[in-house]
Amino acid sequence: GLVDKIQSKDSKILEAVQKNVEVTATRTIYTFQAGKVDLKVTFISPLLMDDLDLLARPISYITYSVKANDNKKHNVNVFFAASSDIAVYRPSQQVVATQYANEQLNILKVGTVEQPILAKGADDMRIDWGYFYVAAPKEDKIVQYISTAAQAIESYRKGSTSTSKTNGTSLSLNTIIPFGQVGTVEVERFVELGYDELYAIQYFKTNLRPWWNNSGKETIENQLTLAANEYKEVIAKCERFDNELYAEALKSGGEKYAHLNVLAYRQSIAAHTLVKSPNDELLWLSKENNSGGFINTVDVTYPSAPLYLLYNPELLKGMLTGIFYFSESGKYPYPWAAHDLGTYPHANGQTYGEPMPVEESGNMIILTAAITKVQGNATYAKRHWKTLTTWAEYLVKEGFDPKEQLCTDDFAGHLARNINLSVKAIVGIACYAQMAD
């Protein structure tokens, strides 16, 4: 649904030919050549774990940098089109789009007519409630309009850029960014992409707003304005972090390892949402993609833990807290840890068909011990000590020679006497002992 074209001074629309792409932890940077003009397009999602408000702000940037490559000046426009399909589960769903402005920004907005907030959840299902936004600073003298996908470029070509369609299916949200006369000095402009979910998660039958609007008094327009005002500061933070992560990973394991770290960083974070529980506890809830759609799966949390232990252990706590609550509230009455909290976005209780009792109990104890070690205190463990003790006692009883059950390798089916589970139980018991000390 994204189209990038450059218009030259003779009004021909030239295709921008890709020359390179670079992927970092928070940015994807494409370079193109369109005739006598070079174009750099940077997609930026500021997923920085040391600033949770920024991490949770539901706004990404697309930056366009343009310069001539022939030492002459050229009149340049960039045309950007975003599909309304971003805001639907299926392209056949009816949407309604609007065009408006606030004090600083021109804004396009689109969402489904139906707005079935938190109505359904499943694997391989896209959000079809809330609203998708495209915004850009007024000072850049941008032109915005809404059309069908087929009309988007044709309208631009003809210069008829008034909104022609505001409801239907697969609409196109169009933005024309004028750069004026561009020479050898690079000129930069940006647009913002935002998404307001309205409500993000149903947590034991309570609908939770996203972190950035936990009060219910914040607006997406204010978030878009903050993102615009903080643009240079945020980009500098992203560049600094990207360089630090890559340098550390390169030093640890070489170029291929560093590239894997970059990809894993953004993939793991993108599979989570940040909310506060009704008890005002941080929840960092994952969606298990392409394998059931479960929310807060413990054996998905477990292998992702090093990332959060390194950059923000509070987020790892946010992956454990809901599982602790499930047991401590009496909603999960078993002496082992649950596998999950439901099917995303419904965290109302385990929906995976079977428990993984040794697997998940071992995981939860080991992860709590890791938090204890990294933070240098047992405060979080102490808060959940009774539950941890119950799970540790279960591992002592059942962990040495596990009965037939599933583990994280559930594709292997049920196994008895699984040595991996036995080792996990032993390590889990040792971690419990360390925390007891």
Tab-separated table of C-alpha atoms in Angstrom:
chain	number	residue	atom	x	y	z
A	1	GLY	CA	0.000	0.000	0.000
A	2	LEU	CA	3.007	2.358	-0.081
A	3	VAL	CA	3.984	4.115	-3.297
A	4	ASP	CA	6.898	6.515	-3.637
A	5	LYS	CA	7.341	8.469	-6.844
A	6	ILE	CA	9.340	11.556	-7.822
A	7	GLN	CA	8.061	14.247	-10.200
A	8	SER	CA	10.718	15.966	-12.281
A	9	LYS	CA	10.532	19.527	-13.646
A	10	ASP	CA	9.155	18.336	-17.008
A	11	SER	CA	6.157	16.823	-15.143
A	12	LYS	CA	6.956	13.243	-15.998
A	13	ILE	CA	6.534	10.814	-13.132
A	14	LEU	CA	9.788	8.921	-12.839
A	15	GLU	CA	9.998	5.594	-11.096
A	16	ALA	CA	12.421	5.638	-8.207
A	17	VAL	CA	14.870	2.762	-8.767
A	18	GLN	CA	16.159	1.205	-5.550
A	19	LYS	CA	19.925	1.279	-5.153
A	20	ASN	CA	20.402	0.082	-1.586
A	21	VAL	CA	18.696	-0.815	1.692
A	22	GLU	CA	20.073	-0.750	5.243
A	23	VAL	CA	18.283	-2.232	8.260
A	24	THR	CA	18.998	-1.093	11.814
A	25	ALA	CA	17.205	-1.743	15.105
A	26	THR	CA	14.813	1.197	14.737
A	27	ARG	CA	15.185	2.210	11.065
A	28	THR	CA	14.985	0.851	7.529
A	29	ILE	CA	16.803	3.102	5.061
A	30	TYR	CA	16.227	2.857	1.309
A	31	THR	CA	18.144	4.793	-1.330
A	32	PHE	CA	16.671	5.400	-4.777
A	33	GLN	CA	17.572	7.201	-7.965
A	34	ALA	CA	14.838	8.916	-9.977
A	35	GLY	CA	16.531	10.333	-13.053
A	36	LYS	CA	18.584	13.321	-11.979
A	37	VAL	CA	17.367	13.217	-8.399
A	38	ASP	CA	18.501	10.953	-5.532
A	39	LEU	CA	15.973	9.972	-2.880
A	40	LYS	CA	16.534	8.452	0.555
A	41	VAL	CA	13.469	7.040	2.332
A	42	THR	CA	13.821	6.129	6.012
A	43	PHE	CA	11.135	4.278	7.972
A	44	ILE	CA	11.604	4.935	11.688
A	45	SER	CA	9.862	3.314	14.659
A	46	PRO	CA	11.452	4.655	17.872
A	47	LEU	CA	11.298	1.403	19.859
A	48	LEU	CA	13.593	2.563	22.653
A	49	MET	CA	13.197	0.639	25.892
A	50	ASP	CA	14.703	3.293	28.165
A	51	ASP	CA	11.710	5.567	27.469
A	52	LEU	CA	8.425	3.678	27.838
A	53	ASP	CA	6.270	6.657	26.845
A	54	LEU	CA	8.190	6.934	23.581
A	55	LEU	CA	8.197	3.157	23.103
A	56	ALA	CA	4.410	3.078	23.531
A	57	ARG	CA	3.673	6.176	21.428
A	58	PRO	CA	1.885	4.609	18.441
A	59	ILE	CA	3.636	6.705	15.809
A	60	SER	CA	6.287	5.946	13.203
A	61	TYR	CA	8.010	8.365	10.845
A	62	ILE	CA	8.813	8.213	7.155
A	63	THR	CA	11.607	10.622	6.268
A	64	TYR	CA	12.289	11.714	2.687
A	65	SER	CA	15.700	13.195	1.830
A	66	VAL	CA	16.164	14.551	-1.685
A	67	LYS	CA	19.089	16.030	-3.656
A	68	ALA	CA	20.118	16.465	-7.292
A	69	ASN	CA	22.821	14.213	-8.697
A	70	ASP	CA	23.755	16.354	-11.726
A	71	ASN	CA	24.796	19.656	-10.055
A	72	LYS	CA	21.610	21.343	-11.334
A	73	LYS	CA	18.324	22.319	-9.684
A	74	HIS	CA	15.095	20.403	-10.135
A	75	ASN	CA	11.536	20.942	-8.962
A	76	VAL	CA	10.710	17.907	-6.808
A	77	ASN	CA	7.543	16.514	-5.240
A	78	VAL	CA	7.245	13.247	-3.359
A	79	PHE	CA	3.949	11.384	-3.578
A	80	PHE	CA	3.045	9.033	-0.713
A	81	ALA	CA	-0.023	6.779	-0.626
A	82	ALA	CA	-1.077	4.589	2.305
A	83	SER	CA	-3.823	1.983	2.032
A	84	SER	CA	-6.783	1.890	4.390
A	85	ASP	CA	-6.223	-1.876	4.488
A	86	ILE	CA	-3.880	-1.179	7.435
A	87	ALA	CA	-7.034	-0.607	9.538
A	88	VAL	CA	-9.000	-3.725	8.514
A	89	TYR	CA	-8.910	-7.464	9.042
A	90	ARG	CA	-10.103	-8.160	5.485
A	91	PRO	CA	-9.944	-5.758	2.505
A	92	SER	CA	-13.684	-6.283	1.922
A	93	GLN	CA	-14.525	-4.386	5.127
A	94	GLN	CA	-16.136	-0.955	4.695
A	95	VAL	CA	-14.072	2.001	5.922
A	96	VAL	CA	-14.677	5.702	6.390
A	97	ALA	CA	-11.924	8.290	5.925
A	98	THR	CA	-11.676	11.941	6.947
A	99	GLN	CA	-9.355	14.843	6.219
A	100	TYR	CA	-8.745	17.595	8.777
A	101	ALA	CA	-6.090	19.681	10.511
A	102	ASN	CA	-5.035	20.895	13.940
A	103	GLU	CA	-2.830	23.857	14.750
A	104	GLN	CA	0.373	22.277	13.422
A	105	LEU	CA	-0.557	19.275	11.266
A	106	ASN	CA	-2.582	18.229	8.267
A	107	ILE	CA	-4.134	14.846	9.036
A	108	LEU	CA	-5.795	11.944	7.227
A	109	LYS	CA	-7.734	9.374	9.290
A	110	VAL	CA	-9.350	6.063	8.376
A	111	GLY	CA	-11.020	3.143	10.176
A	112	THR	CA	-13.751	0.576	9.732
A	113	VAL	CA	-17.386	1.606	9.809
A	114	GLU	CA	-18.108	-1.348	12.105
A	115	GLN	CA	-15.500	-0.578	14.831
A	116	PRO	CA	-15.725	-3.983	16.595
A	117	ILE	CA	-13.532	-3.003	19.563
A	118	LEU	CA	-11.800	-6.098	21.041
A	119	ALA	CA	-14.602	-8.173	19.512
A	120	LYS	CA	-12.514	-11.076	18.285
A	121	GLY	CA	-9.089	-12.622	18.443
A	122	ALA	CA	-7.238	-15.332	16.557
A	123	ASP	CA	-3.916	-16.110	14.953
A	124	ASP	CA	-3.224	-14.438	11.607
A	125	MET	CA	-5.882	-11.809	12.345
A	126	ARG	CA	-5.393	-8.075	11.871
A	127	ILE	CA	-6.890	-5.282	13.960
A	128	ASP	CA	-10.142	-3.894	12.545
A	129	TRP	CA	-10.971	-1.341	15.203
A	130	GLY	CA	-9.423	2.000	15.988
A	131	TYR	CA	-8.068	4.427	13.416
A	132	PHE	CA	-4.996	4.781	11.213
A	133	TYR	CA	-3.520	8.265	10.685
A	134	VAL	CA	-1.205	9.972	8.221
A	135	ALA	CA	-0.004	13.408	9.335
A	136	ALA	CA	2.545	15.984	8.215
A	137	PRO	CA	3.542	19.507	9.296
A	138	LYS	CA	1.474	22.327	7.771
A	139	GLU	CA	4.633	24.391	7.319
A	140	ASP	CA	5.794	21.963	4.615
A	141	LYS	CA	2.779	23.041	2.496
A	142	ILE	CA	1.774	19.454	1.829
A	143	VAL	CA	-1.359	18.498	-0.085
A	144	GLN	CA	-3.526	15.630	1.160
A	145	TYR	CA	-6.535	13.898	-0.364
A	146	ILE	CA	-8.466	10.639	-0.177
A	147	SER	CA	-9.301	8.509	-3.205
A	148	THR	CA	-9.663	4.963	-4.395
A	149	ALA	CA	-6.372	3.175	-4.944
A	150	ALA	CA	-6.909	3.292	-8.713
A	151	GLN	CA	-7.450	7.066	-8.686
A	152	ALA	CA	-4.534	7.957	-6.421
A	153	ILE	CA	-1.740	8.483	-8.946
A	154	GLU	CA	-4.088	9.400	-11.789
A	155	SER	CA	-5.466	12.298	-9.715
A	156	TYR	CA	-1.933	13.419	-8.949
A	157	ARG	CA	-0.956	13.185	-12.601
A	158	LYS	CA	-3.921	15.353	-13.608
A	159	GLY	CA	-3.449	17.781	-10.724
A	160	SER	CA	-6.973	17.089	-9.389
A	161	THR	CA	-6.002	16.518	-5.786
A	162	SER	CA	-9.297	17.128	-4.020
A	163	THR	CA	-10.803	14.374	-1.871
A	164	SER	CA	-13.035	12.265	-4.100
A	165	LYS	CA	-13.854	9.314	-1.877
A	166	THR	CA	-14.369	9.080	1.887
A	167	ASN	CA	-16.047	5.709	2.273
A	168	GLY	CA	-15.811	2.303	0.640
A	169	THR	CA	-13.110	-0.367	0.632
A	170	SER	CA	-9.336	-0.182	0.115
A	171	LEU	CA	-9.141	3.596	0.027
A	172	SER	CA	-5.899	5.467	-0.555
A	173	LEU	CA	-4.661	8.158	1.858
A	174	ASN	CA	-2.528	10.415	-0.329
A	175	THR	CA	0.076	13.007	0.619
A	176	ILE	CA	2.044	15.200	-1.787
A	177	ILE	CA	5.181	16.699	-0.274
A	178	PRO	CA	6.601	19.647	-2.267
A	179	PHE	CA	10.348	20.165	-1.997
A	180	GLY	CA	10.552	23.078	-4.432
A	181	GLN	CA	13.817	23.639	-6.281
A	182	VAL	CA	16.336	21.075	-5.050
A	183	GLY	CA	20.060	21.193	-5.828
A	184	THR	CA	23.072	19.386	-4.442
A	185	VAL	CA	22.198	20.254	-0.815
A	186	GLU	CA	19.999	17.522	0.628
A	187	VAL	CA	16.486	18.614	1.676
A	188	GLU	CA	14.517	16.594	4.242
A	189	ARG	CA	10.783	16.260	5.006
A	190	PHE	CA	8.798	13.712	7.026
A	191	VAL	CA	5.326	12.267	7.439
A	192	GLU	CA	3.933	10.458	10.470
A	193	LEU	CA	1.978	7.211	10.567
A	194	GLY	CA	-0.123	6.691	13.689
A	195	TYR	CA	-2.593	4.163	15.033
A	196	ASP	CA	-5.116	4.739	17.825
A	197	GLU	CA	-6.433	1.364	19.028
A	198	LEU	CA	-8.907	3.004	21.441
A	199	TYR	CA	-8.657	-0.160	23.542
A	200	ALA	CA	-5.718	-2.553	23.249
A	201	ILE	CA	-6.292	-5.601	25.485
A	202	GLN	CA	-9.099	-7.328	27.377
A	203	TYR	CA	-7.519	-8.423	30.669
A	204	PHE	CA	-9.717	-10.785	32.675
A	205	LYS	CA	-12.845	-9.150	31.233
A	206	THR	CA	-11.607	-5.567	31.743
A	207	ASN	CA	-10.866	-3.592	28.575
A	208	LEU	CA	-7.530	-1.804	28.876
A	209	ARG	CA	-6.537	1.304	26.969
A	210	PRO	CA	-3.060	1.476	25.413
A	211	TRP	CA	-0.264	2.726	27.689
A	212	TRP	CA	-0.065	6.162	26.046
A	213	ASN	CA	-3.731	6.829	26.825
A	214	ASN	CA	-4.173	4.929	30.077
A	215	SER	CA	-5.993	7.934	31.565
A	216	GLY	CA	-8.467	8.088	28.695
A	217	LYS	CA	-7.819	11.844	28.493
A	218	GLU	CA	-4.974	11.833	25.943
A	219	THR	CA	-5.609	12.274	22.207
A	220	ILE	CA	-3.877	10.859	19.171
A	221	GLU	CA	-3.657	14.399	17.747
A	222	ASN	CA	-1.612	15.456	20.749
A	223	GLN	CA	0.652	12.412	20.324
A	224	LEU	CA	1.124	13.242	16.633
A	225	THR	CA	1.989	16.842	17.558
A	226	LEU	CA	4.473	15.714	20.236
A	227	ALA	CA	6.066	13.344	17.728
A	228	ALA	CA	6.409	16.191	15.209
A	229	ASN	CA	7.883	18.606	17.758
A	230	GLU	CA	10.350	15.995	19.037
A	231	TYR	CA	11.276	14.700	15.573
A	232	LYS	CA	14.951	15.732	15.517
A	233	GLU	CA	15.513	14.680	19.124
A	234	VAL	CA	13.884	11.270	18.559
A	235	ILE	CA	15.808	10.601	15.335
A	236	ALA	CA	19.079	11.403	17.120
A	237	LYS	CA	18.193	8.971	19.923
A	238	CYS	CA	17.370	6.250	17.390
A	239	GLU	CA	20.612	6.726	15.483
A	240	ARG	CA	22.636	6.662	18.698
A	241	PHE	CA	20.949	3.490	19.962
A	242	ASP	CA	21.173	1.730	16.584
A	243	ASN	CA	24.916	2.363	16.465
A	244	GLU	CA	25.429	1.175	20.054
A	245	LEU	CA	23.456	-2.053	19.588
A	246	TYR	CA	25.214	-2.891	16.332
A	247	ALA	CA	28.694	-2.162	17.726
A	248	GLU	CA	28.098	-4.320	20.821
A	249	ALA	CA	26.673	-7.196	18.779
A	250	LEU	CA	29.466	-6.948	16.206
A	251	LYS	CA	32.058	-7.136	18.975
A	252	SER	CA	30.266	-10.116	20.540
A	253	GLY	CA	29.689	-12.269	17.476
A	254	GLY	CA	30.633	-10.693	14.178
A	255	GLU	CA	28.693	-9.170	11.289
A	256	LYS	CA	26.089	-11.914	10.724
A	257	TYR	CA	25.385	-12.125	14.443
A	258	ALA	CA	24.964	-8.340	14.626
A	259	HIS	CA	22.484	-8.403	11.743
A	260	LEU	CA	20.465	-11.146	13.458
A	261	ASN	CA	20.408	-9.024	16.628
A	262	VAL	CA	19.020	-6.075	14.684
A	263	LEU	CA	16.222	-8.171	13.190
A	264	ALA	CA	15.417	-9.973	16.441
A	265	TYR	CA	15.234	-6.688	18.338
A	266	ARG	CA	12.496	-5.187	16.202
A	267	GLN	CA	10.634	-8.473	15.679
A	268	SER	CA	10.381	-9.236	19.383
A	269	ILE	CA	9.262	-5.745	20.393
A	270	ALA	CA	6.755	-5.545	17.538
A	271	ALA	CA	5.003	-8.669	18.843
A	272	HIS	CA	4.061	-6.939	22.135
A	273	THR	CA	1.779	-4.239	23.452
A	274	LEU	CA	2.229	-2.154	26.606
A	275	VAL	CA	-0.698	-1.603	28.982
A	276	LYS	CA	-1.398	-1.111	32.700
A	277	SER	CA	-3.452	-3.644	34.641
A	278	PRO	CA	-6.426	-2.524	36.768
A	279	ASN	CA	-3.970	-2.802	39.706
A	280	ASP	CA	-1.684	-0.274	37.974
A	281	GLU	CA	0.927	-2.918	37.110
A	282	LEU	CA	2.933	-2.776	33.900
A	283	LEU	CA	1.962	-5.528	31.430
A	284	TRP	CA	4.104	-6.229	28.338
A	285	LEU	CA	1.975	-8.762	26.490
A	286	SER	CA	3.111	-10.794	23.502
A	287	LYS	CA	1.182	-12.303	20.628
A	288	GLU	CA	2.352	-15.763	19.597
A	289	ASN	CA	2.284	-15.319	15.847
A	290	ASN	CA	1.624	-18.054	13.290
A	291	SER	CA	1.277	-20.751	15.938
A	292	GLY	CA	-2.021	-20.127	17.672
A	293	GLY	CA	-2.258	-16.419	18.386
A	294	PHE	CA	-1.892	-16.917	22.149
A	295	ILE	CA	-1.258	-13.960	24.430
A	296	ASN	CA	1.606	-13.902	26.952
A	297	THR	CA	2.858	-17.432	26.171
A	298	VAL	CA	5.488	-18.308	28.791
A	299	ASP	CA	7.674	-20.402	26.495
A	300	VAL	CA	7.739	-17.512	24.017
A	301	THR	CA	8.638	-15.083	26.808
A	302	TYR	CA	11.480	-17.357	27.939
A	303	PRO	CA	13.744	-17.237	24.852
A	304	SER	CA	13.116	-13.495	24.388
A	305	ALA	CA	14.133	-12.709	27.977
A	306	PRO	CA	17.819	-11.784	27.367
A	307	LEU	CA	16.743	-8.799	25.241
A	308	TYR	CA	14.616	-7.346	28.039
A	309	LEU	CA	17.042	-8.270	30.816
A	310	LEU	CA	19.651	-6.241	28.935
A	311	TYR	CA	17.600	-3.170	28.022
A	312	ASN	CA	14.747	-2.954	30.566
A	313	PRO	CA	13.977	-5.707	33.126
A	314	GLU	CA	10.709	-3.916	33.982
A	315	LEU	CA	9.403	-5.138	30.635
A	316	LEU	CA	10.347	-8.722	31.517
A	317	LYS	CA	8.435	-8.320	34.779
A	318	GLY	CA	5.548	-7.155	32.593
A	319	MET	CA	5.708	-10.512	30.793
A	320	LEU	CA	5.512	-12.460	34.082
A	321	THR	CA	3.087	-10.401	36.189
A	322	GLY	CA	-0.060	-11.556	34.370
A	323	ILE	CA	0.931	-15.216	34.732
A	324	PHE	CA	1.499	-14.719	38.470
A	325	TYR	CA	-1.875	-12.978	38.784
A	326	PHE	CA	-3.622	-15.856	36.981
A	327	SER	CA	-2.466	-18.274	39.711
A	328	GLU	CA	-2.637	-15.904	42.691
A	329	SER	CA	-6.194	-14.822	41.910
A	330	GLY	CA	-7.339	-18.445	42.041
A	331	LYS	CA	-8.443	-18.293	38.405
A	332	TYR	CA	-5.826	-20.948	37.540
A	333	PRO	CA	-6.055	-23.531	40.337
A	334	TYR	CA	-3.129	-25.803	39.423
A	335	PRO	CA	0.231	-26.223	41.208
A	336	TRP	CA	2.174	-25.357	38.046
A	337	ALA	CA	2.471	-22.239	35.884
A	338	ALA	CA	0.028	-21.574	33.039
A	339	HIS	CA	1.079	-21.746	29.399
A	340	ASP	CA	-0.643	-18.489	28.349
A	341	LEU	CA	-3.361	-15.993	29.267
A	342	GLY	CA	-5.665	-16.495	26.295
A	343	THR	CA	-5.834	-15.648	22.608
A	344	TYR	CA	-4.640	-12.162	21.659
A	345	PRO	CA	-6.077	-9.592	22.427
A	346	HIS	CA	-8.149	-11.469	25.048
A	347	ALA	CA	-6.119	-12.201	28.190
A	348	ASN	CA	-8.971	-13.903	30.043
A	349	GLY	CA	-7.311	-17.242	30.828
A	350	GLN	CA	-5.384	-20.037	29.134
A	351	THR	CA	-6.758	-21.145	25.758
A	352	TYR	CA	-3.981	-23.521	24.702
A	353	GLY	CA	-5.492	-26.982	24.965
A	354	GLU	CA	-2.980	-28.542	27.324
A	355	PRO	CA	-0.618	-27.418	30.085
A	356	MET	CA	3.150	-27.673	29.881
A	357	PRO	CA	3.612	-28.034	33.630
A	358	VAL	CA	7.347	-28.668	33.997
A	359	GLU	CA	8.252	-26.409	31.048
A	360	GLU	CA	6.378	-23.320	32.204
A	361	SER	CA	7.052	-23.697	35.942
A	362	GLY	CA	10.773	-23.993	35.237
A	363	ASN	CA	10.624	-21.025	32.866
A	364	MET	CA	8.840	-18.768	35.347
A	365	ILE	CA	11.214	-19.546	38.222
A	366	ILE	CA	14.332	-19.139	36.072
A	367	LEU	CA	13.083	-15.830	34.642
A	368	THR	CA	12.225	-14.467	38.096
A	369	ALA	CA	15.711	-15.439	39.275
A	370	ALA	CA	17.237	-13.698	36.262
A	371	ILE	CA	15.390	-10.488	37.156
A	372	THR	CA	16.588	-10.856	40.753
A	373	LYS	CA	20.186	-11.246	39.600
A	374	VAL	CA	20.133	-8.368	37.111
A	375	GLN	CA	18.435	-5.943	39.502
A	376	GLY	CA	20.479	-7.033	42.507
A	377	ASN	CA	17.486	-7.570	44.788
A	378	ALA	CA	14.678	-10.076	45.360
A	379	THR	CA	11.830	-7.561	45.702
A	380	TYR	CA	9.879	-8.902	42.712
A	381	ALA	CA	10.447	-12.529	43.767
A	382	LYS	CA	9.349	-11.780	47.335
A	383	ARG	CA	6.071	-10.345	46.051
A	384	HIS	CA	5.307	-13.719	44.432
A	385	TRP	CA	7.156	-16.040	46.824
A	386	LYS	CA	4.194	-18.219	47.758
A	387	THR	CA	3.493	-18.960	44.086
A	388	LEU	CA	7.165	-19.549	43.289
A	389	THR	CA	7.331	-21.960	46.232
A	390	THR	CA	4.319	-23.903	44.946
A	391	TRP	CA	5.925	-24.223	41.520
A	392	ALA	CA	9.307	-25.200	42.964
A	393	GLU	CA	7.683	-27.902	45.082
A	394	TYR	CA	5.949	-29.209	41.956
A	395	LEU	CA	9.332	-29.412	40.163
A	396	VAL	CA	10.892	-31.237	43.117
A	397	LYS	CA	8.075	-33.775	42.956
A	398	GLU	CA	7.630	-34.171	39.182
A	399	GLY	CA	10.697	-32.668	37.519
A	400	PHE	CA	13.411	-35.296	37.856
A	401	ASP	CA	11.633	-37.947	35.768
A	402	PRO	CA	8.836	-36.038	33.958
A	403	LYS	CA	5.639	-37.843	33.054
A	404	GLU	CA	4.282	-37.731	29.509
A	405	GLN	CA	3.574	-34.099	28.594
A	406	LEU	CA	4.212	-31.379	26.048
A	407	CYS	CA	7.139	-28.994	26.137
A	408	THR	CA	7.959	-25.912	24.072
A	409	ASP	CA	8.826	-28.258	21.184
A	410	ASP	CA	5.149	-29.165	20.934
A	411	PHE	CA	5.613	-30.182	17.291
A	412	ALA	CA	7.380	-33.253	18.702
A	413	GLY	CA	4.181	-34.297	20.467
A	414	HIS	CA	3.856	-35.730	23.954
A	415	LEU	CA	7.010	-37.148	25.496
A	416	ALA	CA	7.690	-38.939	28.746
A	417	ARG	CA	11.111	-38.836	30.478
A	418	ASN	CA	12.098	-35.747	28.448
A	419	ILE	CA	15.692	-35.006	29.472
A	420	ASN	CA	15.348	-31.324	28.462
A	421	LEU	CA	12.452	-30.946	30.884
A	422	SER	CA	14.406	-32.720	33.612
A	423	VAL	CA	17.335	-30.326	33.169
A	424	LYS	CA	14.957	-27.353	33.180
A	425	ALA	CA	13.410	-28.561	36.442
A	426	ILE	CA	16.832	-28.976	38.051
A	427	VAL	CA	17.921	-25.494	36.966
A	428	GLY	CA	14.578	-24.076	38.135
A	429	ILE	CA	15.005	-25.601	41.604
A	430	ALA	CA	18.562	-24.234	41.792
A	431	CYS	CA	17.272	-20.761	40.801
A	432	TYR	CA	14.649	-20.977	43.570
A	433	ALA	CA	17.431	-21.790	46.038
A	434	GLN	CA	19.469	-18.793	44.866
A	435	MET	CA	16.481	-16.494	45.376
A	436	ALA	CA	15.819	-18.041	48.811
A	437	ASP	CA	19.386	-17.136	49.807
